[in-house]
Coordinates of C-alpha atoms in Angstrom, one line a residue:
Chain A
X1 CA 115.8 188.5 253.8
X2 CA 117.7 189.7 250.8
X3 CA 115.7 190.8 247.8
X4 CA 116.7 189.5 244.3
X5 CA 115.6 190.8 240.9
X6 CA 115.2 187.9 238.3
X7 CA 115.3 188.6 234.6
X8 CA 113.3 186.0 232.9
X9 CA 112.9 184.8 229.5
X10 CA 110.1 182.0 228.5
X11 CA 108.5 180.4 225.6
X12 CA 104.9 180.9 226.5
X13 CA 103.7 177.9 224.2
X14 CA 103.2 175.6 226.8
X15 CA 102.0 177.7 229.6
X16 CA 98.9 179.0 230.9
X17 CA 100.3 182.1 231.2
X18 CA 102.6 183.8 234.1
X19 CA 100.3 183.7 237.1
X20 CA 99.5 180.7 239.2
X21 CA 96.2 179.6 238.5
X22 CA 94.6 176.0 239.3
X23 CA 96.8 173.4 240.4
X24 CA 96.9 171.4 237.3
X25 CA 97.6 174.3 235.0
X26 CA 101.4 174.8 234.0
X27 CA 102.3 178.5 234.8
X28 CA 105.6 180.3 234.9
X29 CA 105.3 181.7 238.2
X30 CA 104.6 178.3 239.7
X31 CA 107.6 176.6 238.1
X32 CA 109.9 179.4 239.3
X33 CA 108.4 179.0 242.8
X34 CA 109.1 175.3 242.8
X35 CA 112.7 175.5 241.5
X36 CA 113.5 178.2 244.2
X37 CA 112.0 176.3 246.9
X38 CA 114.2 173.4 245.9
X39 CA 116.9 175.5 245.9
X40 CA 116.6 177.6 249.1
X41 CA 114.4 175.2 251.2
X42 CA 111.8 177.5 252.5
X43 CA 108.6 178.7 250.9
X44 CA 109.0 181.6 248.4
X45 CA 106.8 184.1 247.1
X46 CA 107.4 185.1 243.4
X47 CA 106.2 188.6 242.4
X48 CA 106.2 189.4 238.7
X49 CA 106.1 192.8 237.0
X50 CA 103.0 191.8 235.0
X51 CA 101.0 189.0 234.2
X52 CA 101.3 187.5 230.7
X53 CA 98.1 185.3 229.1
X54 CA 98.2 181.9 228.1
X55 CA 100.5 181.4 225.1
X56 CA 102.3 184.9 225.4
X57 CA 106.0 185.0 225.6
X58 CA 108.9 187.1 227.5
X59 CA 112.2 188.1 226.5
X60 CA 112.4 190.4 229.7
X61 CA 110.1 189.4 232.1
X62 CA 111.0 190.6 235.7
X63 CA 110.3 189.2 239.1
X64 CA 111.3 189.9 242.6
X65 CA 112.0 187.3 245.3
X66 CA 113.0 187.3 249.2
X67 CA 115.3 184.4 250.4
X68 CA 116.4 183.8 253.7
X69 CA 119.7 182.5 252.3
X70 CA 123.2 183.5 251.9
X71 CA 123.0 182.6 248.3
X72 CA 125.2 184.8 245.8
X73 CA 123.3 185.9 242.7
X74 CA 125.7 184.0 240.5
X75 CA 125.0 180.6 242.5
X76 CA 121.5 181.6 242.3
X77 CA 121.5 182.3 238.4
X78 CA 123.2 178.8 237.9
X79 CA 120.8 176.8 240.3
X80 CA 117.7 178.5 238.7
X81 CA 118.9 177.6 235.3
X82 CA 119.7 174.0 236.1
X83 CA 116.4 173.7 237.8
X84 CA 114.1 175.0 235.6
X85 CA 112.4 173.5 232.4
X86 CA 114.1 174.5 229.2
X87 CA 111.3 176.7 228.2
X88 CA 112.1 179.1 231.0
X89 CA 115.5 180.7 231.1
X90 CA 117.0 183.1 234.0
X91 CA 118.8 185.6 232.0
X92 CA 120.1 187.6 235.2
X93 CA 120.0 187.7 239.0
X94 CA 120.8 190.9 240.9
X95 CA 120.6 191.8 244.7
X96 CA 118.3 194.7 245.1
X97 CA 117.2 197.1 247.7
X98 CA 114.6 196.1 250.1
X99 CA 111.9 198.5 248.4
X100 CA 112.5 197.1 244.8
X101 CA 109.0 195.7 243.6
X102 CA 108.9 194.1 240.3
X103 CA 105.6 195.6 239.6
X104 CA 105.1 198.8 241.8
X105 CA 108.7 200.0 241.0
X106 CA 108.2 199.5 237.2
X107 CA 108.6 202.9 235.0
X108 CA 107.3 201.3 231.9
X109 CA 106.9 198.1 230.0
X110 CA 107.6 197.3 226.4
X111 CA 105.6 194.6 224.7
X112 CA 106.6 193.5 221.1
X113 CA 104.1 192.0 218.6
X114 CA 105.7 190.0 215.8
X115 CA 104.0 189.8 212.2
X116 CA 105.2 187.6 209.4
X117 CA 104.1 189.7 206.6
X118 CA 104.5 187.6 203.1
X119 CA 102.5 185.0 201.1
X120 CA 104.4 182.0 202.5
X121 CA 104.3 180.5 206.3
X122 CA 107.6 180.1 208.2
X123 CA 108.6 177.0 210.1
X124 CA 111.4 178.1 212.7
X125 CA 109.4 181.2 214.2
X126 CA 106.1 180.0 213.5
X127 CA 105.1 179.8 217.6
X128 CA 106.5 183.4 217.8
X129 CA 104.8 185.6 215.1
X130 CA 101.1 186.1 213.5
X131 CA 101.2 185.2 209.6
X132 CA 99.5 187.9 207.6
X133 CA 99.5 187.6 203.8
X134 CA 98.0 191.0 202.9
X135 CA 100.8 193.7 202.5
X136 CA 100.8 196.1 205.5
X137 CA 101.5 199.7 204.9
X138 CA 103.9 200.7 207.8
X139 CA 103.9 204.5 207.4
X140 CA 100.0 204.6 207.4
X141 CA 99.7 202.4 210.4
X142 CA 102.5 204.6 212.1
X143 CA 100.4 207.9 211.8
X144 CA 97.2 205.8 212.7
X145 CA 98.7 204.6 215.6
X146 CA 99.3 208.1 217.2
X147 CA 95.9 208.2 218.4
X148 CA 97.1 205.9 221.1
X149 CA 100.1 207.7 222.2
X150 CA 99.8 209.6 225.5
X151 CA 97.4 209.7 228.6
X152 CA 93.7 207.9 227.6
X153 CA 91.2 206.0 228.7
X154 CA 91.9 202.5 227.1
X155 CA 88.4 200.8 228.4
X156 CA 87.7 200.3 224.6
X157 CA 90.8 198.0 224.3
X158 CA 90.7 196.1 227.4
X159 CA 89.6 192.3 227.7
X160 CA 86.1 191.6 227.0
X161 CA 83.2 191.5 229.9
X162 CA 83.8 187.9 230.8
X163 CA 87.5 187.9 231.1
X164 CA 87.3 191.2 232.6
X165 CA 85.3 190.2 235.7
X166 CA 87.9 187.3 236.0
X167 CA 90.9 189.1 235.6
X168 CA 90.8 193.2 235.5
X169 CA 90.5 194.5 239.0
X170 CA 91.9 197.7 237.9
X171 CA 90.1 200.7 239.2
X172 CA 91.2 203.2 236.5
X173 CA 91.4 202.1 232.7
X174 CA 93.5 205.2 232.0
X175 CA 97.1 204.4 230.9
X176 CA 99.9 206.0 229.2
X177 CA 101.3 205.1 226.0
X178 CA 104.8 206.5 225.5
X179 CA 105.5 205.0 222.1
X180 CA 104.2 202.8 219.3
X181 CA 107.0 201.9 216.8
X182 CA 106.3 199.7 213.8
X183 CA 109.4 198.5 211.9
X184 CA 109.8 196.0 209.3
X185 CA 113.0 193.6 209.1
X186 CA 112.9 191.3 205.9
X187 CA 109.6 190.0 205.8
X188 CA 108.7 190.5 209.5
X189 CA 107.1 193.4 211.2
X190 CA 107.6 194.2 214.9
X191 CA 105.2 196.5 216.6
X192 CA 106.8 197.8 219.9
X193 CA 104.6 199.3 222.6
X194 CA 105.9 201.0 225.5
X195 CA 103.3 202.2 228.3
X196 CA 103.5 202.9 232.2
X197 CA 100.9 199.9 232.3
X198 CA 98.6 197.8 230.3
X199 CA 94.9 196.7 230.7
X200 CA 94.1 192.9 230.3
X201 CA 94.5 192.2 226.6
X202 CA 95.1 195.7 225.6
X203 CA 98.3 195.1 223.4
X204 CA 96.7 192.4 221.5
X205 CA 93.3 194.6 221.1
X206 CA 95.4 197.8 220.0
X207 CA 97.3 195.5 217.5
X208 CA 94.3 193.9 216.4
X209 CA 92.7 197.1 215.8
X210 CA 95.7 198.2 213.7
X211 CA 95.5 195.2 211.6
X212 CA 91.8 195.8 211.1
X213 CA 92.7 199.4 210.0
X214 CA 95.3 197.6 207.8
X215 CA 92.8 195.3 206.2
X216 CA 90.3 198.3 205.6
X217 CA 87.8 197.2 208.1
X218 CA 88.2 200.3 210.3
X219 CA 89.1 203.5 209.1
X220 CA 91.8 205.5 210.5
X221 CA 89.9 208.5 211.1
X222 CA 87.3 206.5 213.4
X223 CA 89.9 205.4 216.0
X224 CA 89.5 208.4 217.9
X225 CA 85.8 208.2 218.4
X226 CA 86.2 204.3 219.0
X227 CA 88.7 205.1 221.8
X228 CA 86.2 207.7 223.3
X229 CA 83.3 205.4 223.1
X230 CA 84.9 203.2 225.6
X231 CA 83.0 200.3 223.9
X232 CA 85.0 197.3 223.3
X233 CA 82.8 196.1 220.5
X234 CA 83.7 199.0 218.4
X235 CA 87.5 198.4 218.6
X236 CA 89.0 195.5 216.3
X237 CA 89.9 191.8 217.0
X238 CA 92.0 190.6 219.7
X239 CA 95.5 189.8 217.8
X240 CA 96.6 186.2 218.6
X241 CA 98.5 185.6 221.8
X242 CA 101.7 183.8 220.2
X243 CA 102.8 186.8 218.5
X244 CA 103.0 188.7 221.6
X245 CA 106.1 189.1 223.8
X246 CA 106.8 190.8 227.1
X247 CA 110.1 192.7 225.6
X248 CA 111.4 194.5 228.6
X249 CA 110.6 196.4 232.1
X250 CA 112.1 199.8 232.8
X251 CA 112.9 200.6 236.4
Chain B
X1 CA 106.5 167.2 182.7
X2 CA 107.4 170.6 184.3
X3 CA 110.0 170.6 186.3
X4 CA 109.7 172.9 189.8
X5 CA 112.3 174.1 192.2
X6 CA 110.9 174.3 195.8
X7 CA 112.9 176.3 198.7
X8 CA 112.0 174.7 201.8
X9 CA 112.4 175.9 205.4
X10 CA 112.0 173.1 208.3
X11 CA 112.2 172.9 212.3
X12 CA 114.2 169.7 212.2
X13 CA 113.4 169.1 215.8
X14 CA 110.7 166.4 215.5
X15 CA 112.0 164.9 212.0
X16 CA 114.5 161.8 211.2
X17 CA 116.4 164.1 209.0
X18 CA 115.5 165.0 205.5
X19 CA 115.8 161.5 203.6
X20 CA 113.0 159.0 203.7
X21 CA 114.1 156.1 205.6
X22 CA 111.9 153.3 207.5
X23 CA 108.1 153.7 206.8
X24 CA 107.3 154.8 210.6
X25 CA 110.0 157.6 210.6
X26 CA 108.9 161.2 210.0
X27 CA 110.8 162.6 207.4
X28 CA 110.7 166.1 205.7
X29 CA 111.2 164.3 202.3
X30 CA 108.3 161.8 203.0
X31 CA 105.9 164.9 204.2
X32 CA 106.7 166.9 200.8
X33 CA 106.0 163.7 198.6
X34 CA 102.7 163.1 200.6
X35 CA 101.4 166.7 200.2
X36 CA 102.4 166.7 196.7
X37 CA 101.0 163.6 195.7
X38 CA 97.3 164.7 197.3
X39 CA 98.0 167.8 195.4
X40 CA 98.7 166.3 192.0
X41 CA 97.3 162.9 192.3
X42 CA 100.3 161.0 190.7
X43 CA 103.5 159.6 192.3
X44 CA 106.0 162.2 193.2
X45 CA 109.8 161.7 193.4
X46 CA 111.4 164.7 195.6
X47 CA 114.9 165.1 195.0
X48 CA 116.5 167.4 197.6
X49 CA 119.8 169.3 197.3
X50 CA 121.3 167.4 200.2
X51 CA 120.3 165.3 203.0
X52 CA 120.2 166.7 206.6
X53 CA 120.7 164.5 209.6
X54 CA 118.0 164.0 212.4
X55 CA 117.5 167.3 214.2
X56 CA 119.0 169.6 211.5
X57 CA 117.1 172.6 210.5
X58 CA 116.9 174.2 207.2
X59 CA 116.1 177.8 206.2
X60 CA 116.8 177.1 202.4
X61 CA 116.9 173.5 201.7
X62 CA 116.1 173.3 197.9
X63 CA 114.4 170.4 196.2
X64 CA 113.1 169.8 192.6
X65 CA 110.1 167.8 191.6
X66 CA 108.4 166.9 188.0
X67 CA 104.7 167.1 188.2
X68 CA 102.4 166.2 185.1
X69 CA 100.3 168.9 186.0
X70 CA 99.2 172.5 184.6
X71 CA 99.6 174.2 188.1
X72 CA 101.0 177.4 188.5
X73 CA 104.1 178.0 190.8
X74 CA 101.9 180.5 193.0
X75 CA 98.9 177.9 193.2
X76 CA 101.6 175.0 194.0
X77 CA 103.0 177.4 196.8
X78 CA 99.8 177.9 198.4
X79 CA 98.4 174.3 198.3
X80 CA 101.9 173.0 199.7
X81 CA 101.7 175.2 202.8
X82 CA 98.3 174.5 203.3
X83 CA 98.8 170.6 203.2
X84 CA 102.2 170.5 205.0
X85 CA 102.8 170.3 208.5
X86 CA 103.5 173.3 210.3
X87 CA 107.0 172.4 211.0
X88 CA 107.7 172.6 207.2
X89 CA 107.0 175.9 205.1
X90 CA 107.5 176.4 201.4
X91 CA 109.3 179.6 200.8
X92 CA 109.0 179.6 197.1
X93 CA 108.1 177.8 194.1
X94 CA 109.8 178.4 190.7
X95 CA 109.3 176.6 187.3
X96 CA 112.9 175.5 186.2
X97 CA 114.6 174.3 183.0
X98 CA 114.4 170.5 182.6
X99 CA 118.0 170.1 183.2
X100 CA 117.9 171.7 186.8
X101 CA 118.9 169.1 189.4
X102 CA 118.4 170.3 193.0
X103 CA 121.7 168.2 194.1
X104 CA 123.8 167.9 190.8
X105 CA 123.2 171.8 189.6
X106 CA 124.2 173.1 193.1
X107 CA 127.5 175.3 192.9
X108 CA 127.8 175.3 196.6
X109 CA 125.9 175.2 199.8
X110 CA 126.0 177.1 203.0
X111 CA 125.5 175.6 206.5
X112 CA 125.0 177.8 209.5
X113 CA 125.8 176.5 213.2
X114 CA 124.6 178.7 215.8
X115 CA 126.3 179.0 219.3
X116 CA 124.8 180.8 222.3
X117 CA 127.9 181.8 224.2
X118 CA 126.9 183.3 227.8
X119 CA 126.5 181.9 231.2
X120 CA 122.7 181.9 231.0
X121 CA 120.6 179.5 228.7
X122 CA 117.9 180.9 226.5
X123 CA 114.2 179.8 226.3
X124 CA 113.0 181.2 222.5
X125 CA 115.9 179.8 220.5
X126 CA 116.8 176.8 222.6
X127 CA 116.2 174.1 220.0
X128 CA 118.2 176.1 217.2
X129 CA 121.5 176.8 219.1
X130 CA 124.4 175.1 220.9
X131 CA 124.9 176.5 224.6
X132 CA 128.4 177.2 225.3
X133 CA 129.4 178.9 228.5
X134 CA 133.3 179.3 228.3
X135 CA 134.3 182.6 226.4
X136 CA 134.8 182.0 222.6
X137 CA 137.7 183.9 220.9
X138 CA 136.3 184.7 217.5
X139 CA 139.4 186.1 216.2
X140 CA 141.5 183.3 216.9
X141 CA 139.1 180.7 215.8
X142 CA 138.8 182.4 212.6
X143 CA 142.6 182.2 212.1
X144 CA 142.5 178.5 213.4
X145 CA 139.6 177.9 210.8
X146 CA 141.6 178.9 207.7
X147 CA 143.3 175.5 207.6
X148 CA 139.8 174.3 206.4
X149 CA 139.6 176.7 203.5
X150 CA 140.7 175.3 199.8
X151 CA 140.6 172.1 198.7
X152 CA 141.5 169.2 201.0
X153 CA 140.7 165.6 201.7
X154 CA 138.3 165.9 204.5
X155 CA 138.3 162.2 205.7
X156 CA 139.1 163.2 209.1
X157 CA 136.2 165.1 209.7
X158 CA 133.6 162.6 208.1
X159 CA 130.9 160.7 210.0
X160 CA 132.6 157.7 212.2
X161 CA 133.1 154.2 210.5
X162 CA 129.4 152.9 211.6
X163 CA 127.7 155.8 210.1
X164 CA 130.0 155.8 207.1
X165 CA 128.8 152.4 206.1
X166 CA 125.5 153.1 206.6
X167 CA 125.3 156.6 204.9
X168 CA 128.3 157.7 203.1
X169 CA 128.7 156.1 199.8
X170 CA 131.0 159.2 198.5
X171 CA 134.0 157.6 196.4
X172 CA 136.1 160.7 197.3
X173 CA 136.5 162.4 200.3
X174 CA 137.9 165.6 198.8
X175 CA 135.9 168.6 199.3
X176 CA 136.5 172.6 198.5
X177 CA 135.5 174.8 201.2
X178 CA 135.0 178.4 199.9
X179 CA 134.6 180.2 203.4
X180 CA 134.2 179.9 206.9
X181 CA 133.0 183.0 208.7
X182 CA 132.7 183.4 212.3
X183 CA 130.5 186.3 213.6
X184 CA 129.0 187.6 216.8
X185 CA 125.6 189.0 217.3
X186 CA 125.0 189.9 220.7
X187 CA 125.1 186.6 222.6
X188 CA 124.9 184.3 219.7
X189 CA 127.9 183.1 217.5
X190 CA 127.3 182.0 214.0
X191 CA 129.6 180.0 212.0
X192 CA 128.9 180.0 208.3
X193 CA 130.6 177.3 206.3
X194 CA 130.3 177.4 202.3
X195 CA 131.7 174.3 200.4
X196 CA 131.0 172.8 196.9
X197 CA 130.0 169.7 199.0
X198 CA 129.9 168.2 202.5
X199 CA 130.6 164.9 203.6
X200 CA 128.4 163.2 206.1
X201 CA 128.6 165.1 209.4
X202 CA 131.4 167.3 208.2
X203 CA 130.1 170.5 209.3
X204 CA 129.6 169.0 212.7
X205 CA 132.8 167.7 212.8
X206 CA 134.5 170.7 211.8
X207 CA 132.5 172.8 214.3
X208 CA 133.2 170.5 217.3
X209 CA 136.8 170.4 216.3
X210 CA 136.9 174.3 216.6
X211 CA 135.0 174.2 219.7
X212 CA 137.7 172.0 221.1
X213 CA 140.3 174.3 219.7
X214 CA 138.4 177.1 221.7
X215 CA 138.5 175.1 224.7
X216 CA 142.3 174.4 224.6
X217 CA 141.5 170.6 224.0
X218 CA 143.0 170.9 220.6
X219 CA 146.1 173.2 219.7
X220 CA 145.4 175.5 216.4
X221 CA 148.8 174.5 215.2
X222 CA 147.8 170.5 215.3
X223 CA 144.7 171.1 213.1
X224 CA 147.0 170.9 209.9
X225 CA 148.4 167.3 210.8
X226 CA 144.6 166.0 211.7
X227 CA 143.4 167.1 208.5
X228 CA 146.4 165.2 206.9
X229 CA 146.2 162.2 209.0
X230 CA 142.7 161.5 207.6
X231 CA 141.9 159.7 211.1
X232 CA 138.5 160.7 212.4
X233 CA 139.7 159.9 215.9
X234 CA 142.2 162.6 216.0
X235 CA 139.6 165.5 215.2
X236 CA 137.3 167.0 217.8
X237 CA 134.0 165.8 218.9
X238 CA 130.5 166.1 216.8
X239 CA 128.6 169.4 217.5
X240 CA 125.2 168.6 218.2
X241 CA 122.6 168.5 215.5
X242 CA 120.1 171.1 216.9
X243 CA 122.7 174.0 216.1
X244 CA 122.9 173.2 212.7
X245 CA 121.0 174.8 209.9
X246 CA 121.1 174.1 206.1
X247 CA 121.2 177.9 205.3
X248 CA 121.4 178.4 201.4
X249 CA 122.1 176.7 198.2
X250 CA 123.8 178.2 195.5
X251 CA 123.2 177.5 191.7

């Protein structure tokens, strides 16, 4: 069965995340599965590069699907976009080798967290950014964020105990962060984090901790000890889901 | 009574346009009036730089309001953003001279029309752009658009007869277009049109006509005759409302 790589954009606002959950919850994976099965008329398993939480968006989620169909990538792209709800768009379809696996073949993933940093709210981007009124010192935070770069045990930055039990089956909590880039464009701040993998809620906990550093609630020099403690309660708040976006998956 | 200039952003998706209409229709002007009257506790008249149609957005709408209140611009900004629905944001509040009038003091207005020009749909920006699959030749359209630049009778590009009767009380249909700039940024095309004033639906009719030129339905060399005819039926289709945004008002 030919293997297809799908590149997917979604507005996560009205989804209970990526992963199929209970039957009455709307998820991106379930919508794509439904559309595919309507097109190819056989059961399809949709494997994503990673789960995104409820309310989190994607500009570059990737999935792979095996279809017993002679459909071409271009026709599949058109058929999917015609059959999916408007808050999911398929950006690309590519035939890939049999060994390609959306999750296991991924070298790294980039998440983008977007902050609107000014006094007034915005209307157009309101569902895609967190509004922070207090000035944010980018050079200071960039320096503070260096503590996360490299191979570390990120146990202190994973989801809390309850959510862990439900979601995080990872045996190891060691991950390698390649890059954290903070950049201002007009009144928006983008925080791009690239890693070989992420623990449940890891990006939102890192961003929340950096925002606590920005607000003076955590001292930059304490970050190392917080990481070493492995204690979630010592790290900062979890930043809101709607500011987060799965930006790109590298293979 | 001190005169305040408000700069306003709104997501027009869920509004019946700017202007107060029947009581059961949700409009931006009515929401701002309601919020202001709650804050200053006296009846307020909100005068906008121009009406925007149902579904049209704004990043830089301007209004003026006279308030019998000693409220400072900063406090008014905060109070308005706290009291307005999330699809309206006040970007700035300024005390202005008594003679400032949002509509009559305006030197020009800039509207931006956004087109997504590629095969696949998008999810995040879907409510703010028109999706056109066929390739668009920017240099060709830029050249064709020159016919609109300058002082012309735009009668052929105003709203159709029915809507005219209801909305367009303008005595003259002569307007001066200062600039039309078409620009591509990744898969998006922005068409910025600046004029001293616009007839009802004029931007959407100019853009729709340019898209008909792009699709080969209208020849560039016929545009001059279409304009001279003053006949709405000779011009192109009206481009969809959700691609349009009142970008800036110059004073």
